[in-house]
mmCIF file of C-alpha atoms and ligand atoms in Angstrom:
data_model
loop_
_atom_site.group_PDB
_atom_site.id
_atom_site.type_symbol
_atom_site.label_atom_id
_atom_site.label_comp_id
_atom_site.label_asym_id
_atom_site.label_seq_id
_atom_site.Cartn_x
_atom_site.Cartn_y
_atom_site.Cartn_z
ATOM 1 C CA MET A 1 111.618 86.716 74.112
ATOM 2 C CA THR A 2 114.326 89.144 74.742
ATOM 3 C CA HIS A 3 113.526 91.838 77.252
ATOM 4 C CA LYS A 4 115.232 95.167 76.606
ATOM 5 C CA ILE A 5 115.408 96.638 79.864
ATOM 6 C CA ILE A 6 116.691 100.142 81.479
ATOM 7 C CA ILE A 7 117.522 99.485 85.061
ATOM 8 C CA ASP A 8 117.081 102.494 87.348
ATOM 9 C CA THR A 9 119.159 101.883 90.493
ATOM 10 C CA ASP A 10 120.500 102.776 93.847
ATOM 11 C CA PRO A 11 123.068 99.883 94.467
ATOM 12 C CA GLY A 12 122.911 98.857 97.219
ATOM 13 C CA ILE A 13 123.088 95.221 97.938
ATOM 14 C CA ASP A 14 119.864 93.814 96.678
ATOM 15 C CA ASP A 15 120.241 96.176 93.386
ATOM 16 C CA ALA A 16 123.282 94.193 92.988
ATOM 17 C CA MET A 17 121.496 90.766 93.186
ATOM 18 C CA ALA A 18 118.812 92.346 90.681
ATOM 19 C CA ILE A 19 121.532 93.631 88.354
ATOM 20 C CA LEU A 20 123.553 90.403 88.260
ATOM 21 C CA TYR A 21 120.574 88.417 87.822
ATOM 22 C CA ALA A 22 119.546 90.652 84.725
ATOM 23 C CA ALA A 23 123.117 90.751 83.329
ATOM 24 C CA LEU A 24 123.154 86.935 83.460
ATOM 25 C CA HIS A 25 119.740 86.400 82.186
ATOM 26 C CA PRO A 26 119.876 85.251 78.456
ATOM 27 C CA ASP A 27 116.463 86.679 77.650
ATOM 28 C CA ILE A 28 117.393 90.172 79.102
ATOM 29 C CA GLU A 29 119.455 92.890 77.459
ATOM 30 C CA ILE A 30 120.350 95.720 79.646
ATOM 31 C CA ILE A 31 120.350 98.565 77.240
ATOM 32 C CA GLY A 32 121.210 101.064 79.887
ATOM 33 C CA MET A 33 121.432 101.873 83.504
ATOM 34 C CA THR A 34 120.697 105.121 85.631
ATOM 35 C CA SER A 35 121.732 106.151 89.130
ATOM 36 C CA VAL A 36 119.546 107.622 91.690
ATOM 37 C CA PHE A 37 120.042 108.708 95.286
ATOM 38 C CA GLY A 38 118.573 106.263 97.942
ATOM 39 C CA ASN A 39 120.782 103.491 99.750
ATOM 40 C CA VAL A 40 123.766 105.695 98.588
ATOM 41 C CA THR A 41 124.277 109.110 96.774
ATOM 42 C CA SER A 42 123.599 109.115 93.186
ATOM 43 C CA ASP A 43 127.404 109.388 92.358
ATOM 44 C CA ILE A 44 128.140 106.303 94.341
ATOM 45 C CA ALA A 45 125.039 104.639 92.718
ATOM 46 C CA ALA A 46 126.573 105.404 89.366
ATOM 47 C CA ARG A 47 130.053 103.966 90.236
ATOM 48 C CA ASN A 48 128.596 100.900 91.652
ATOM 49 C CA ALA A 49 126.262 100.232 88.630
ATOM 50 C CA ILE A 50 129.529 100.378 86.648
ATOM 51 C CA VAL A 51 131.251 98.149 89.190
ATOM 52 C CA LEU A 52 128.439 95.504 88.470
ATOM 53 C CA ALA A 53 128.323 95.780 84.618
ATOM 54 C CA GLU A 54 132.270 95.623 84.487
ATOM 55 C CA ARG A 55 132.220 92.501 86.903
ATOM 56 C CA ALA A 56 129.641 91.007 84.731
ATOM 57 C CA GLN A 57 131.879 92.017 81.611
ATOM 58 C CA GLN A 58 129.153 93.567 79.753
ATOM 59 C CA ALA A 59 129.467 97.118 78.254
ATOM 60 C CA ILE A 60 126.235 98.722 79.797
ATOM 61 C CA PRO A 61 126.175 102.642 79.393
ATOM 62 C CA VAL A 62 125.297 104.370 82.862
ATOM 63 C CA ALA A 63 123.916 107.660 83.294
ATOM 64 C CA LYS A 64 124.101 109.699 86.395
ATOM 65 C CA GLY A 65 120.382 110.734 87.832
ATOM 66 C CA ALA A 66 118.943 112.607 90.700
ATOM 67 C CA ASP A 67 120.782 113.728 93.661
ATOM 68 C CA LYS A 68 117.678 114.546 95.755
ATOM 69 C CA PRO A 69 113.796 114.169 95.643
ATOM 70 C CA LEU A 70 111.585 116.519 93.497
ATOM 71 C CA VAL A 71 110.122 118.404 96.278
ATOM 72 C CA GLN A 72 110.741 117.075 100.008
ATOM 73 C CA THR A 73 114.143 117.321 102.018
ATOM 74 C CA PRO A 74 116.259 114.479 101.133
ATOM 75 C CA ASN A 75 116.130 111.791 103.809
ATOM 76 C CA PRO A 76 119.547 110.331 104.965
ATOM 77 C CA VAL A 77 121.100 107.701 102.806
ATOM 78 C CA SER A 78 120.518 104.203 104.282
ATOM 79 C CA ASP A 79 124.195 103.324 104.737
ATOM 80 C CA TYR A 80 123.337 101.475 107.941
ATOM 81 C CA VAL A 81 121.518 98.898 105.696
ATOM 82 C CA HIS A 82 123.853 98.871 102.695
ATOM 83 C CA GLY A 83 127.216 100.061 103.932
ATOM 84 C CA VAL A 84 128.853 103.576 103.240
ATOM 85 C CA GLU A 85 129.939 102.448 99.787
ATOM 86 C CA GLY A 86 126.906 100.617 99.042
ATOM 87 C CA PHE A 87 127.982 97.066 99.133
ATOM 88 C CA GLY A 88 128.393 96.233 102.842
ATOM 89 C CA ASP A 89 131.878 96.375 104.432
ATOM 90 C CA MET A 90 133.710 96.269 100.773
ATOM 91 C CA PRO A 91 135.532 99.322 100.345
ATOM 92 C CA ALA A 92 134.834 101.464 96.990
ATOM 93 C CA GLN A 93 135.501 99.505 94.124
ATOM 94 C CA ALA A 94 137.648 100.623 91.106
ATOM 95 C CA ILE A 95 136.114 101.285 87.717
ATOM 96 C CA SER A 96 137.497 101.854 84.462
ATOM 97 C CA ALA A 97 134.516 103.423 82.428
ATOM 98 C CA GLN A 98 132.947 106.366 83.457
ATOM 99 C CA PRO A 99 129.032 107.485 83.426
ATOM 100 C CA VAL A 100 127.780 108.906 80.002
ATOM 101 C CA ASP A 101 127.638 112.700 79.532
ATOM 102 C CA GLU A 102 123.782 112.889 79.619
ATOM 103 C CA PRO A 103 121.549 113.225 82.632
ATOM 104 C CA ALA A 104 119.671 110.230 83.338
ATOM 105 C CA HIS A 105 116.042 111.412 82.540
ATOM 106 C CA GLU A 106 117.059 112.286 79.082
ATOM 107 C CA PHE A 107 119.103 109.163 78.672
ATOM 108 C CA ILE A 108 115.866 107.307 79.584
ATOM 109 C CA CYS A 109 113.650 109.352 77.365
ATOM 110 C CA ARG A 110 116.199 108.882 74.118
ATOM 111 C CA LEU A 111 116.398 105.328 74.581
ATOM 112 C CA ILE A 112 112.534 105.069 74.808
ATOM 113 C CA ASN A 113 112.317 107.319 71.496
ATOM 114 C CA GLU A 114 115.034 105.309 69.899
ATOM 115 C CA ASN A 115 113.148 101.774 70.767
ATOM 116 C CA PRO A 116 109.394 102.771 70.710
ATOM 117 C CA GLY A 117 107.223 99.908 72.340
ATOM 118 C CA GLU A 118 110.223 97.586 73.090
ATOM 119 C CA ILE A 119 111.491 98.919 76.497
ATOM 120 C CA THR A 120 110.840 97.642 79.882
ATOM 121 C CA LEU A 121 111.708 100.334 82.597
ATOM 122 C CA CYS A 122 112.793 98.706 85.824
ATOM 123 C CA PRO A 123 113.265 101.376 88.538
ATOM 124 C CA ILE A 124 114.394 99.598 91.937
ATOM 125 C CA GLY A 125 115.062 102.883 93.682
ATOM 126 C CA PRO A 126 113.144 106.195 94.536
ATOM 127 C CA LEU A 127 111.131 107.162 91.287
ATOM 128 C CA THR A 128 112.870 110.781 91.030
ATOM 129 C CA ASN A 129 114.463 110.012 87.661
ATOM 130 C CA ILE A 130 111.313 108.443 86.083
ATOM 131 C CA ALA A 131 109.047 111.459 87.347
ATOM 132 C CA LEU A 132 111.576 113.726 85.533
ATOM 133 C CA ALA A 133 111.605 111.627 82.385
ATOM 134 C CA LEU A 134 107.973 111.904 82.171
ATOM 135 C CA ARG A 135 108.004 115.705 82.724
ATOM 136 C CA HIS A 136 110.877 115.921 80.053
ATOM 137 C CA ASP A 137 108.771 113.967 77.555
ATOM 138 C CA PRO A 138 105.281 112.934 78.381
ATOM 139 C CA SER A 139 105.094 110.780 75.253
ATOM 140 C CA ILE A 140 107.123 108.248 76.765
ATOM 141 C CA ALA A 141 104.065 106.993 78.526
ATOM 142 C CA ASP A 142 102.851 105.835 75.191
ATOM 143 C CA LYS A 143 106.023 104.275 73.776
ATOM 144 C CA VAL A 144 107.465 102.293 76.911
ATOM 145 C CA LYS A 145 106.532 98.533 76.695
ATOM 146 C CA ASP A 146 106.180 98.164 80.611
ATOM 147 C CA VAL A 147 107.410 99.808 83.815
ATOM 148 C CA VAL A 148 108.241 97.488 86.344
ATOM 149 C CA ILE A 149 109.233 98.893 89.764
ATOM 150 C CA MET A 150 110.222 97.399 93.144
ATOM 151 C CA GLY A 151 108.553 99.910 95.700
ATOM 152 C CA GLY A 152 105.473 100.576 97.896
ATOM 153 C CA GLY A 153 103.226 97.951 99.327
ATOM 154 C CA LEU A 154 99.364 98.047 99.820
ATOM 155 C CA ASP A 155 99.611 96.625 103.303
ATOM 156 C CA ARG A 156 102.773 97.458 104.749
ATOM 157 C CA GLY A 157 105.760 99.513 104.978
ATOM 158 C CA ASN A 158 109.753 99.167 106.123
ATOM 159 C CA VAL A 159 110.929 102.509 106.747
ATOM 160 C CA THR A 160 107.806 103.308 108.551
ATOM 161 C CA ASP A 161 104.828 101.002 109.244
ATOM 162 C CA HIS A 162 103.081 102.769 106.302
ATOM 163 C CA ALA A 163 105.798 103.682 103.779
ATOM 164 C CA GLU A 164 108.360 101.299 101.583
ATOM 165 C CA ALA A 165 111.752 103.035 101.367
ATOM 166 C CA ASN A 166 111.710 103.813 97.505
ATOM 167 C CA ILE A 167 108.459 105.584 97.754
ATOM 168 C CA TRP A 168 109.204 107.317 100.876
ATOM 169 C CA ASN A 169 112.346 108.761 99.366
ATOM 170 C CA ASP A 170 110.320 110.708 96.815
ATOM 171 C CA PRO A 171 106.540 110.332 97.232
ATOM 172 C CA HIS A 172 106.012 113.145 94.816
ATOM 173 C CA ALA A 173 107.785 111.272 92.027
ATOM 174 C CA ALA A 174 106.063 108.157 92.901
ATOM 175 C CA ASP A 175 102.665 109.731 92.722
ATOM 176 C CA ALA A 176 103.366 111.093 89.344
ATOM 177 C CA VAL A 177 104.511 107.812 88.189
ATOM 178 C CA PHE A 178 101.226 105.989 89.220
ATOM 179 C CA ALA A 179 99.144 108.904 87.823
ATOM 180 C CA ALA A 180 100.579 108.583 84.333
ATOM 181 C CA SER A 181 98.864 106.470 81.471
ATOM 182 C CA TRP A 182 101.574 103.826 81.155
ATOM 183 C CA PRO A 183 101.402 100.205 82.381
ATOM 184 C CA VAL A 184 103.185 99.894 85.874
ATOM 185 C CA THR A 185 103.619 96.848 87.820
ATOM 186 C CA MET A 186 104.223 97.605 91.561
ATOM 187 C CA VAL A 187 106.394 95.086 93.043
ATOM 188 C CA GLY A 188 105.908 95.797 96.453
ATOM 189 C CA LEU A 189 106.484 94.637 99.953
ATOM 190 C CA ASP A 190 103.432 92.540 99.775
ATOM 191 C CA VAL A 191 105.625 90.011 97.848
ATOM 192 C CA THR A 192 109.116 91.018 98.254
ATOM 193 C CA THR A 193 109.178 90.779 102.052
ATOM 194 C CA GLN A 194 108.097 87.121 101.569
ATOM 195 C CA VAL A 195 111.113 85.818 99.392
ATOM 196 C CA ILE A 196 114.067 85.458 101.735
ATOM 197 C CA CYS A 197 117.323 84.082 101.016
ATOM 198 C CA HIS A 198 119.811 82.978 103.975
ATOM 199 C CA PRO A 199 123.540 82.435 104.393
ATOM 200 C CA PRO A 200 123.497 78.914 102.762
ATOM 201 C CA ASP A 201 121.867 80.021 100.042
ATOM 202 C CA PHE A 202 124.692 82.635 99.136
ATOM 203 C CA ALA A 203 127.491 80.312 100.143
ATOM 204 C CA ARG A 204 126.045 78.003 97.363
ATOM 205 C CA ILE A 205 126.052 80.590 94.763
ATOM 206 C CA ALA A 206 129.644 81.757 95.916
ATOM 207 C CA ALA A 207 130.858 78.229 95.473
ATOM 208 C CA ALA A 208 129.246 77.666 92.020
ATOM 209 C CA SER A 209 130.181 81.298 90.848
ATOM 210 C CA PRO A 210 133.078 82.658 92.615
ATOM 211 C CA VAL A 211 133.087 86.054 90.747
ATOM 212 C CA LEU A 212 129.521 87.060 90.643
ATOM 213 C CA GLY A 213 128.145 84.809 93.492
ATOM 214 C CA GLY A 214 131.393 85.366 95.518
ATOM 215 C CA PHE A 215 130.839 89.315 95.223
ATOM 216 C CA LEU A 216 127.056 88.980 96.188
ATOM 217 C CA ASN A 217 127.978 86.522 99.180
ATOM 218 C CA GLU A 218 130.471 89.165 100.261
ATOM 219 C CA ALA A 219 128.194 92.031 100.112
ATOM 220 C CA VAL A 220 125.114 90.305 101.622
ATOM 221 C CA GLN A 221 127.038 89.808 105.099
ATOM 222 C CA TYR A 222 126.317 93.387 106.054
ATOM 223 C CA TYR A 223 122.515 93.020 104.860
ATOM 224 C CA PHE A 224 122.295 89.930 106.875
ATOM 225 C CA LYS A 225 123.580 91.782 110.220
ATOM 226 C CA PHE A 226 120.829 94.458 109.470
ATOM 227 C CA TYR A 227 117.951 92.093 109.101
ATOM 228 C CA GLU A 228 119.136 90.024 112.125
ATOM 229 C CA SER A 229 119.359 93.207 114.402
ATOM 230 C CA HIS A 230 116.173 94.686 113.056
ATOM 231 C CA TYR A 231 113.811 92.008 112.194
ATOM 232 C CA GLY A 232 115.418 88.891 114.239
ATOM 233 C CA VAL A 233 116.038 87.018 110.950
ATOM 234 C CA LEU A 234 119.168 85.890 109.530
ATOM 235 C CA GLY A 235 118.379 86.323 106.181
ATOM 236 C CA SER A 236 118.018 88.915 103.063
ATOM 237 C CA GLN A 237 114.461 90.104 101.893
ATOM 238 C CA MET A 238 114.837 89.782 98.043
ATOM 239 C CA HIS A 239 113.217 93.044 97.221
ATOM 240 C CA ASP A 240 114.966 94.284 93.870
ATOM 241 C CA PRO A 241 115.637 90.615 92.325
ATOM 242 C CA THR A 242 112.070 89.812 92.798
ATOM 243 C CA ALA A 243 111.113 92.965 90.437
ATOM 244 C CA VAL A 244 113.161 91.784 87.698
ATOM 245 C CA ILE A 245 112.010 88.099 87.990
ATOM 246 C CA ALA A 246 108.439 89.743 87.777
ATOM 247 C CA ILE A 247 109.608 90.539 84.315
ATOM 248 C CA THR A 248 111.093 87.214 83.131
ATOM 249 C CA ASP A 249 108.869 84.925 85.213
ATOM 250 C CA PRO A 250 105.044 86.433 85.791
ATOM 251 C CA GLN A 251 103.773 82.894 86.171
ATOM 252 C CA TYR A 252 105.163 83.157 89.794
ATOM 253 C CA PHE A 253 103.049 86.061 90.702
ATOM 254 C CA THR A 254 99.108 86.512 91.548
ATOM 255 C CA ILE A 255 98.235 89.949 90.244
ATOM 256 C CA GLU A 256 95.626 92.458 91.499
ATOM 257 C CA ASN A 257 94.525 95.469 89.421
ATOM 258 C CA HIS A 258 94.436 98.699 91.200
ATOM 259 C CA ALA A 259 94.637 102.704 90.587
ATOM 260 C CA LEU A 260 97.445 103.872 92.764
ATOM 261 C CA GLU A 261 98.222 107.099 94.555
ATOM 262 C CA VAL A 262 101.035 108.004 97.316
ATOM 263 C CA ILE A 263 100.353 110.135 100.502
ATOM 264 C CA VAL A 264 103.005 113.048 100.144
ATOM 265 C CA ASP A 265 102.830 114.640 103.604
ATOM 266 C CA GLY A 266 101.675 113.974 107.169
ATOM 267 C CA ALA A 267 102.245 110.825 109.218
ATOM 268 C CA ARG A 268 101.691 108.426 106.511
ATOM 269 C CA ILE A 269 103.950 110.060 104.211
ATOM 270 C CA GLY A 270 105.213 107.515 101.418
ATOM 271 C CA GLN A 271 102.298 105.175 101.746
ATOM 272 C CA THR A 272 100.874 103.629 98.451
ATOM 273 C CA ILE A 273 96.961 103.277 98.789
ATOM 274 C CA ARG A 274 94.358 102.202 96.339
ATOM 275 C CA SER A 275 92.919 105.105 94.600
ATOM 276 C CA ALA A 276 89.419 106.186 94.001
ATOM 277 C CA ASP A 277 90.285 108.729 91.422
ATOM 278 C CA PRO A 278 88.662 107.821 87.929
ATOM 279 C CA SER A 279 91.270 109.677 86.074
ATOM 280 C CA ARG A 280 94.083 107.277 87.126
ATOM 281 C CA PRO A 281 94.766 103.905 85.294
ATOM 282 C CA LYS A 282 94.420 100.775 87.050
ATOM 283 C CA HIS A 283 98.071 99.040 87.306
ATOM 284 C CA LYS A 284 99.297 95.604 88.319
ATOM 285 C CA VAL A 285 100.031 94.868 91.826
ATOM 286 C CA PRO A 286 101.542 91.368 92.613
ATOM 287 C CA MET A 287 99.687 90.307 95.810
ATOM 288 C CA GLY A 288 100.741 86.458 95.949
ATOM 289 C CA VAL A 289 104.249 84.853 95.061
ATOM 290 C CA ASP A 290 105.523 81.524 94.439
ATOM 291 C CA ILE A 291 108.193 82.035 97.043
ATOM 292 C CA ASP A 292 110.429 79.036 96.402
ATOM 293 C CA GLY A 293 110.025 79.588 92.543
ATOM 294 C CA VAL A 294 111.484 83.088 92.608
ATOM 295 C CA LYS A 295 114.371 81.968 95.166
ATOM 296 C CA GLN A 296 115.369 79.020 92.948
ATOM 297 C CA ARG A 297 115.008 81.314 89.806
ATOM 298 C CA PHE A 298 117.393 83.811 91.488
ATOM 299 C CA LEU A 299 119.918 81.233 92.685
ATOM 300 C CA THR A 300 120.129 79.019 89.725
ATOM 301 C CA MET A 301 120.523 82.141 87.385
ATOM 302 C CA ILE A 302 123.641 83.207 89.639
ATOM 303 C CA GLU A 303 124.779 79.646 89.753
ATOM 304 C CA THR A 304 124.524 78.644 86.180
ATOM 305 C CA GLY A 305 123.665 81.592 84.005
ATOM 306 C CA PHE A 306 120.432 80.162 82.670
HETATM 307 O O1 LIG B 1 112.455 98.732 100.228
HETATM 308 C C1 LIG B 1 113.418 98.259 99.549
HETATM 309 C C2 LIG B 1 114.115 99.051 98.404
HETATM 310 O O2 LIG B 1 114.698 100.250 99.052
HETATM 311 C C3 LIG B 1 115.008 98.204 97.697
HETATM 312 O O3 LIG B 1 115.118 98.859 96.235
HETATM 313 C C4 LIG B 1 116.181 98.583 98.427
HETATM 314 O O4 LIG B 1 117.403 98.485 97.561
HETATM 315 C C5 LIG B 1 116.036 100.176 98.628
HETATM 316 O O5 LIG B 1 116.307 100.823 97.675
HETATM 317 CA CA1 LIG B 2 117.079 99.492 95.246
#
């Protein structure tokens, strides 16, 4: 089965892992990417998405998206996690293509309307563009095949004890996404924090795939330093690639079904919670994961291209 996907992204080191996994996967067609603020500014995110498409030698249109959240004052970009230019210590990378001349949310709506029932929307950054797309054309909720996000967490946070970064960066947008009547799979910290790759794993893919594996191995060194200093773990939590693997390999996940809402103010701002609101649809929430299955799926794809 071919998965036609749109990746909404703030690359970002783990975003790069997700995008290159998707670009290499024989059953995935990335029909477009859209940039959003978060790990970096939306401008840098758009440039970095083009960098990744060009490294993968694929002509993937990239549309620039939101520079700031729907309502709240923007949080600072997380350059202490992903580096100033988004790929660790790497300087800004040259590109030959430019973003398309269409705002991200309109680009998303147009592609979904042109491919009704076929597109999996895969947001792996703050959900601002996705909420704007819903506002621009609410009918996309009935036309999209799936919405598989990296974000949230029912029993944990990372930027605070309660909030995961993508939700924390735009809680109002995330709440609108969970309230809509489309099928959402929330791949959150409940599973992504369990999937950790270590320096030998990235050395392995760099040896097997000098261009793409080598790029990821260079970028991830900065991420390793962050995780070691903050968590005492010399490893990379595989947040964004785990979300894409939930599309291609759902068998690796144990799913619960919950209606979801997001706390949008106060001490727990950005927390995703089970909702008692009967008007909200139930969404899929992976709560269990075959850790080694997901790890090996990612590593083997980068190593071999299948
Ligand atoms: O909390 C992890 C998420 O926030 C990932 O998508 C990472 O890239 C950052 O955007
Ligand atoms: Ca991301």
